[in-house]
């Protein structure tokens, strides 16, 4: 039987100051995507390509990817705060959730 892939199962904890900075940065990014952006996407039944690209470029969608693999290495607490702030701002985080947890966008 082959050896399983070794993974670090420890949850990276960010302190409250780091989480606050992450929330502020996500809120600032989300401010560039007002309600009209989302309403137009809804009317056109389109994917939020520009929003996802902005989150990818900022490194927020790579929060759970370790730094040694090109990610942000922020951990689950930070990833949760990112998604919370996206939704709090009125943006749609559905696409972001899939990118962050399943695909690990760099």
Coordinates of C-alpha atoms in Angstrom, one line a residue:
X1 CA 0.0 0.0 0.0
X2 CA 1.4 3.4 -0.9
X3 CA 1.9 6.2 1.6
X4 CA -0.9 8.7 1.8
X5 CA -0.1 12.3 0.8
X6 CA 1.1 14.1 3.9
X7 CA -0.9 17.1 4.8
X8 CA -0.6 19.5 7.7
X9 CA -4.0 19.3 9.4
X10 CA -3.4 22.1 11.9
X11 CA -5.7 25.0 11.5
X12 CA -3.8 28.2 11.0
X13 CA -5.1 30.8 13.5
X14 CA -5.0 34.5 12.7
X15 CA -5.2 37.0 15.5
X16 CA -8.0 39.5 15.7
X17 CA -5.8 42.3 14.3
X18 CA -5.0 40.3 11.2
X19 CA -8.7 39.4 10.7
X20 CA -9.7 43.0 11.1
X21 CA -7.1 44.0 8.4
X22 CA -8.4 41.2 6.1
X23 CA -12.0 42.4 6.6
X24 CA -11.1 46.0 5.8
X25 CA -9.2 45.0 2.6
X26 CA -12.1 42.7 1.4
X27 CA -14.6 45.5 2.1
X28 CA -12.5 48.0 0.1
X29 CA -12.3 45.6 -2.8
X30 CA -16.1 44.8 -2.6
X31 CA -16.8 48.6 -2.7
X32 CA -15.7 48.5 -6.3
X33 CA -18.6 46.2 -7.2
X34 CA -21.8 48.0 -6.2
X35 CA -25.3 46.7 -6.4
X36 CA -25.8 47.7 -10.0
X37 CA -22.9 45.4 -11.0
X38 CA -24.7 42.5 -9.4
X39 CA -28.1 43.5 -10.8
X40 CA -26.7 43.6 -14.3
X41 CA -25.1 40.2 -13.9
X42 CA -28.4 38.9 -12.7
X43 CA -30.2 40.3 -15.7
X44 CA -27.7 38.9 -18.1
X45 CA -27.4 35.6 -16.2
X46 CA -23.7 36.1 -16.2
X47 CA -20.8 34.9 -14.1
X48 CA -19.0 37.6 -11.9
X49 CA -15.7 37.3 -13.8
X50 CA -14.4 40.7 -12.9
X51 CA -15.2 40.2 -9.2
X52 CA -13.6 36.8 -9.1
X53 CA -10.5 38.1 -11.0
X54 CA -10.2 41.0 -8.5
X55 CA -10.4 38.5 -5.5
X56 CA -7.8 36.2 -7.2
X57 CA -5.4 39.1 -7.9
X58 CA -5.7 40.2 -4.3
X59 CA -4.8 36.7 -3.1
X60 CA -8.1 36.3 -1.2
X61 CA -9.2 33.2 -3.1
X62 CA -5.9 31.5 -2.4
X63 CA -6.4 31.9 1.4
X64 CA -6.4 28.2 2.1
X65 CA -3.4 27.3 -0.2
X66 CA -0.1 27.1 1.7
X67 CA 2.4 29.8 0.9
X68 CA 4.9 27.2 -0.4
X69 CA 2.5 26.4 -3.2
X70 CA 1.8 30.0 -4.1
X71 CA -1.1 30.7 -1.9
X72 CA -1.7 33.1 0.9
X73 CA -1.6 30.5 3.7
X74 CA -4.1 32.4 5.8
X75 CA -6.1 29.5 7.3
X76 CA -9.7 28.8 7.9
X77 CA -10.4 31.7 10.2
X78 CA -9.2 34.2 7.6
X79 CA -11.1 32.4 4.8
X80 CA -14.3 32.5 6.8
X81 CA -13.8 36.2 7.4
X82 CA -13.2 36.8 3.7
X83 CA -16.5 35.1 2.8
X84 CA -18.4 36.8 5.6
X85 CA -17.2 40.2 4.4
X86 CA -18.1 39.5 0.8
X87 CA -21.6 38.7 1.8
X88 CA -21.9 41.5 4.3
X89 CA -20.9 44.0 1.6
X90 CA -23.8 42.9 -0.6
X91 CA -21.6 41.0 -3.1
X92 CA -22.3 37.4 -4.0
X93 CA -19.8 35.0 -2.6
X94 CA -21.2 31.8 -4.1
X95 CA -18.6 31.7 -6.9
X96 CA -15.9 32.6 -4.4
X97 CA -16.8 29.8 -2.0
X98 CA -16.3 27.2 -4.8
X99 CA -13.1 28.8 -5.9
X100 CA -11.6 29.0 -2.4
X101 CA -12.6 25.6 -1.1
X102 CA -12.6 23.4 -4.1
X103 CA -10.4 24.8 -6.8
X104 CA -7.9 26.9 -4.8
X105 CA -7.5 29.7 -7.2
X106 CA -4.0 31.3 -7.4

